[in-house]
Short mmCIF file of C-alpha atoms in Angstrom, two decimals:
data_model
loop_
_atom_site.label_atom_id
_atom_site.label_comp_id
_atom_site.label_asym_id
_atom_site.label_seq_id
_atom_site.Cartn_x
_atom_site.Cartn_y
_atom_site.Cartn_z
CA UNK A 1 154.52 128.81 123.95
CA UNK A 2 152.67 131.17 121.48
CA UNK A 3 155.59 130.45 118.68
CA UNK A 4 155.40 126.44 119.35
CA UNK A 5 151.40 126.43 119.18
CA UNK A 6 151.61 128.39 115.85
CA UNK A 7 154.08 126.04 114.25
CA UNK A 8 152.33 123.04 115.78
CA UNK A 9 148.77 124.80 113.81
CA UNK A 10 151.10 124.87 110.69
CA UNK A 11 152.30 121.54 110.93
CA UNK A 12 149.02 119.71 111.25
CA UNK A 13 147.38 122.24 108.30
CA UNK A 14 150.44 120.55 106.07
CA UNK A 15 149.38 117.28 107.01
CA UNK A 16 145.67 117.56 106.32
CA UNK A 17 146.48 118.87 103.22
CA UNK A 18 148.87 116.40 102.04
CA UNK A 19 146.41 113.61 103.54
CA UNK A 20 143.56 114.74 101.02
CA UNK A 21 145.92 115.58 98.01
CA UNK A 22 146.80 111.71 98.56
CA UNK A 23 142.74 110.73 98.95
CA UNK A 24 141.70 112.67 95.88
CA UNK A 25 144.43 111.09 93.73
CA UNK A 26 143.47 107.51 94.94
CA UNK A 27 139.95 108.11 94.07
CA UNK A 28 141.05 109.35 90.82
CA UNK A 29 143.22 106.55 90.16
CA UNK A 30 140.22 104.06 90.95
CA UNK A 31 137.44 105.68 88.92
CA UNK A 32 140.00 105.84 85.76
CA UNK A 33 140.70 101.96 86.23
CA UNK A 34 137.26 100.88 86.74
CA UNK A 35 135.41 102.99 84.02
CA UNK A 36 134.89 101.43 80.54
CA UNK A 37 136.66 102.60 77.64
CA UNK A 38 134.42 104.74 75.61
CA UNK A 39 133.47 103.58 72.08
CA UNK A 40 134.40 106.03 69.40
CA UNK A 41 131.16 107.70 68.33
CA UNK A 42 132.39 107.74 64.71
CA UNK A 43 132.30 104.04 64.17
CA UNK A 44 128.45 102.92 63.52
CA UNK A 45 127.40 99.66 64.84
CA UNK A 46 126.89 96.63 62.15
CA UNK A 47 123.20 96.43 62.65
CA UNK A 48 122.66 99.87 61.83
CA UNK A 49 124.85 99.78 58.56
CA UNK A 50 124.17 96.56 57.19
CA UNK A 51 122.08 96.42 54.13
CA UNK A 52 119.52 93.72 53.58
CA UNK A 53 120.51 91.40 51.39
CA UNK A 54 119.04 90.29 48.36
CA UNK A 55 116.91 86.76 49.03
CA UNK A 56 115.95 85.95 45.33
CA UNK A 57 115.82 87.11 41.73
CA UNK A 58 113.00 87.16 39.19
CA UNK A 59 114.44 85.20 36.77
CA UNK A 60 111.82 84.89 34.25
CA UNK A 61 108.38 86.94 32.92
CA UNK A 62 106.11 85.42 30.72
CA UNK A 63 103.31 88.35 29.72
CA UNK A 64 102.90 91.27 31.80
CA UNK A 65 101.85 93.13 34.26
CA UNK A 66 103.90 91.96 36.99
CA UNK A 67 104.39 94.35 39.87
CA UNK A 68 106.76 94.22 42.89
CA UNK A 69 105.74 95.67 46.28
CA UNK A 70 108.90 96.74 48.78
CA UNK A 71 108.38 95.75 52.53
CA UNK A 72 106.47 99.11 54.01
CA UNK A 73 105.94 100.92 50.54
CA UNK A 74 102.91 102.49 49.52
CA UNK A 75 103.10 101.57 45.87
CA UNK A 76 104.22 99.02 43.53
CA UNK A 77 106.64 99.04 41.04
CA UNK A 78 106.95 97.12 37.62
CA UNK A 79 108.73 93.64 38.09
CA UNK A 80 111.36 93.28 35.56
CA UNK A 81 113.35 89.91 34.69
CA UNK A 82 116.47 89.84 36.51
CA UNK A 83 115.30 91.87 39.38
CA UNK A 84 116.56 91.15 42.83
CA UNK A 85 113.85 90.38 45.38
CA UNK A 86 114.07 91.02 49.33
CA UNK A 87 112.86 89.08 52.12
CA UNK A 88 109.29 90.94 52.86
CA UNK A 89 108.69 92.02 49.15
CA UNK A 90 105.04 91.23 47.34
CA UNK A 91 105.12 89.80 43.61
CA UNK A 92 101.91 90.08 42.15
CA UNK A 93 100.62 88.98 38.65
CA UNK A 94 97.97 90.32 36.64
CA UNK A 95 95.73 89.06 33.97
CA UNK A 96 97.41 85.95 31.96
CA UNK A 97 100.88 87.38 33.38
CA UNK A 98 103.09 84.49 34.84
CA UNK A 99 106.51 85.12 36.71
CA UNK A 100 109.35 82.77 37.99
CA UNK A 101 110.99 83.28 41.16
CA UNK A 102 114.60 81.74 42.10
CA UNK A 103 115.75 81.77 46.14
CA UNK A 104 119.09 82.09 47.01
CA UNK A 105 118.58 78.86 49.12
CA UNK A 106 117.72 76.60 46.29
CA UNK A 107 113.95 77.15 46.46
CA UNK A 108 112.05 78.42 43.29
CA UNK A 109 108.39 78.64 42.46
CA UNK A 110 106.18 79.98 39.25
CA UNK A 111 103.27 81.98 39.73
CA UNK A 112 100.01 82.93 37.89
CA UNK A 113 96.44 83.40 37.47
CA UNK A 114 96.36 87.13 39.46
CA UNK A 115 98.94 85.52 42.18
CA UNK A 116 99.86 87.46 45.32
CA UNK A 117 102.80 86.08 46.64
CA UNK A 118 105.09 87.82 49.80
CA UNK A 119 108.73 86.25 50.57
CA UNK A 120 109.10 85.40 54.29
CA UNK A 121 112.15 84.30 56.32
CA UNK A 122 113.13 81.02 56.41
CA UNK A 123 112.04 79.88 53.23
CA UNK A 124 108.19 80.76 53.68
CA UNK A 125 106.25 81.94 50.70
CA UNK A 126 102.74 83.36 51.65
CA UNK A 127 100.30 82.88 48.87
CA UNK A 128 97.73 85.10 49.09
CA UNK A 129 95.66 84.60 46.12
CA UNK A 130 96.14 83.13 42.63
CA UNK A 131 98.13 79.71 41.57
CA UNK A 132 101.88 78.38 42.07
CA UNK A 133 104.06 75.44 41.30
CA UNK A 134 106.96 75.15 43.97
CA UNK A 135 110.28 72.90 43.51
CA UNK A 136 113.71 72.55 44.91
CA UNK A 137 116.83 72.61 42.77
CA UNK A 138 117.40 68.86 41.87
CA UNK A 139 119.97 67.57 44.58
CA UNK A 140 119.27 69.65 47.25
CA UNK A 141 117.12 69.38 50.38
CA UNK A 142 115.45 72.63 51.31
CA UNK A 143 112.67 72.69 54.19
CA UNK A 144 110.13 75.25 52.90
CA UNK A 145 106.56 76.11 53.50
CA UNK A 146 103.92 77.31 51.30
CA UNK A 147 101.53 79.54 53.78
CA UNK A 148 98.04 80.20 52.50
CA UNK A 149 94.53 81.44 54.14
CA UNK A 150 93.18 77.77 53.80
CA UNK A 151 96.54 75.98 54.72
CA UNK A 152 100.36 75.31 54.85
CA UNK A 153 102.61 72.70 52.69
CA UNK A 154 105.79 71.39 54.17
CA UNK A 155 107.93 70.55 51.55
CA UNK A 156 111.42 69.09 51.47
CA UNK A 157 112.59 68.78 48.08
CA UNK A 158 109.55 67.61 46.11
CA UNK A 159 107.08 69.68 43.44
CA UNK A 160 103.98 70.73 44.76
CA UNK A 161 101.18 73.12 43.47
CA UNK A 162 98.51 75.12 45.18
CA UNK A 163 95.64 77.20 43.72
CA UNK A 164 93.28 79.23 45.79
CA UNK A 165 90.24 80.00 43.29
CA UNK A 166 88.77 83.67 43.09
CA UNK A 167 86.00 82.55 45.16
CA UNK A 168 87.49 81.50 48.28
CA UNK A 169 83.91 79.26 49.41
CA UNK A 170 85.52 76.34 46.74
CA UNK A 171 88.43 75.85 49.24
CA UNK A 172 92.25 75.56 48.67
CA UNK A 173 93.91 73.12 46.34
CA UNK A 174 97.18 71.13 47.07
CA UNK A 175 98.48 68.67 44.93
CA UNK A 176 101.84 66.85 44.96
CA UNK A 177 103.60 66.57 41.25
CA UNK A 178 106.11 64.41 42.98
CA UNK A 179 107.36 62.96 46.63
CA UNK A 180 105.77 63.92 49.61
CA UNK A 181 103.99 67.05 51.05
CA UNK A 182 102.99 67.42 54.53
CA UNK A 183 99.55 69.41 54.43
CA UNK A 184 98.04 71.06 57.79
CA UNK A 185 95.77 73.21 58.76
CA UNK A 186 96.93 77.07 60.04
CA UNK A 187 95.81 76.40 63.53
CA UNK A 188 96.37 72.77 64.04
CA UNK A 189 99.60 70.97 64.20
CA UNK A 190 98.29 67.42 62.69
CA UNK A 191 99.42 66.69 59.19
CA UNK A 192 97.77 65.35 56.33
CA UNK A 193 100.70 63.58 53.39
CA UNK A 194 100.35 63.74 50.20
CA UNK A 195 102.22 61.37 47.94
CA UNK A 196 103.26 61.75 44.22
CA UNK A 197 99.79 62.31 42.44
CA UNK A 198 97.96 63.16 45.14
CA UNK A 199 95.39 66.11 46.09
CA UNK A 200 93.36 67.46 48.52
CA UNK A 201 90.94 70.07 48.23
CA UNK A 202 90.48 71.82 51.68
CA UNK A 203 86.82 73.28 52.04
CA UNK A 204 86.85 76.26 53.63
CA UNK A 205 86.22 76.18 57.73
CA UNK A 206 86.53 72.60 57.47
CA UNK A 207 88.58 71.41 60.70
CA UNK A 208 88.33 67.68 61.13
CA UNK A 209 91.03 65.88 60.41
CA UNK A 210 89.41 62.62 59.74
CA UNK A 211 86.74 64.11 57.00
CA UNK A 212 89.79 65.90 55.61
CA UNK A 213 92.06 62.93 55.09
CA UNK A 214 89.02 61.24 53.32
CA UNK A 215 89.16 63.88 50.88
CA UNK A 216 92.83 62.89 49.45
CA UNK A 217 92.49 61.76 46.14
CA UNK A 218 95.06 59.81 43.77
CA UNK A 219 94.88 61.34 39.96
CA UNK A 220 94.38 58.61 37.57
CA UNK A 221 97.15 58.33 34.98
CA UNK A 222 95.00 60.16 32.25
CA UNK A 223 93.90 63.14 34.20
CA UNK A 224 97.71 63.43 35.55
CA UNK A 225 98.80 63.59 31.77
CA UNK A 226 96.16 66.24 31.19
CA UNK A 227 97.00 68.44 33.72
CA UNK A 228 100.27 68.65 32.78
CA UNK A 229 99.98 69.26 28.96
CA UNK A 230 97.68 71.92 29.94
CA UNK A 231 99.18 73.65 33.02
CA UNK A 232 100.15 77.46 31.84
CA UNK A 233 102.96 77.01 34.92
CA UNK A 234 104.76 74.09 33.31
CA UNK A 235 104.56 75.05 29.64
CA UNK A 236 104.73 78.60 29.21
CA UNK A 237 108.13 79.18 30.51
CA UNK A 238 111.44 79.32 28.18
CA UNK A 239 112.79 76.51 29.86
CA UNK A 240 111.20 73.24 31.22
CA UNK A 241 110.83 72.54 34.77
CA UNK A 242 114.11 71.43 36.65
CA UNK A 243 112.48 68.48 37.95
CA UNK A 244 110.83 67.53 35.13
CA UNK A 245 112.83 63.99 35.08
CA UNK A 246 111.41 63.34 38.89
CA UNK A 247 107.88 63.87 36.88
CA UNK A 248 108.36 61.43 34.25
CA UNK A 249 109.19 59.04 37.02
CA UNK A 250 106.16 59.41 38.44
CA UNK A 251 104.24 58.91 35.12
CA UNK A 252 105.90 55.62 34.71
CA UNK A 253 104.98 54.64 38.40
CA UNK A 254 101.25 55.43 37.29
CA UNK A 255 101.12 53.46 34.80
CA UNK A 256 101.65 50.29 37.36
CA UNK A 257 98.55 49.65 39.70
CA UNK A 258 99.96 50.37 43.18
CA UNK A 259 100.15 47.46 45.68
CA UNK A 260 98.26 48.16 48.92
CA UNK A 261 101.76 47.85 50.82
CA UNK A 262 102.57 51.25 48.66
CA UNK A 263 99.84 53.31 50.00
CA UNK A 264 99.31 52.38 53.75
CA UNK A 265 96.45 53.61 55.45
CA UNK A 266 97.65 56.86 56.98
CA UNK A 267 96.78 56.93 61.34
CA UNK A 268 94.21 59.14 62.49
#
């Protein structure tokens, strides 16, 4: 009787051990099948290693000093012709210095008059001071914005001039050399459209769109010609403006008195 009992206990122990072994094996297999494969730590993620690509080139400098301040940097470095520029960098001209920048997108601009301009994403140019002329290379349509403290100009393939006077009380000037330019205030969506040869001087703190539309002015032909002849941003660079042929077309149109149908009243 004792022998039989002992044998039964032995058999039961063996059975329990076998069952436990099978159960552990099942759990191990399940864990291995559901655990995601580990990523080798030696392979860095693309976001962590991708360098910031160049967005533009400082294609020409007329007189120095021209300065470039990298994003998040504490100090400026001297600008050099042929220098690559990245989004977030700021270009500054001092005194009579002038600079031309060409973006990879087809957008380009010239700045001067103690200008401070920062390259922003999506073809946005933030002009904090000075003057600039901006254009899109002929044959291209590049949506772009010129952002200033006093107003924003949207361009679609035109040549536009913007000036922020040294005295901010004088307002911000927007002038279309050729093509349509949509101007709006920084905190308003409603636009004021300038056509070729038209300008608007937006007074500081003016918010009334009706009053601003009344300030749109068409330059007479002689004043248009004089502005072109005396413009440093036009005449002091080694090459003519790429959109010069478009400007000559505008000059021809200004010789002909516009029909009322050609200048419809803007909706208020």
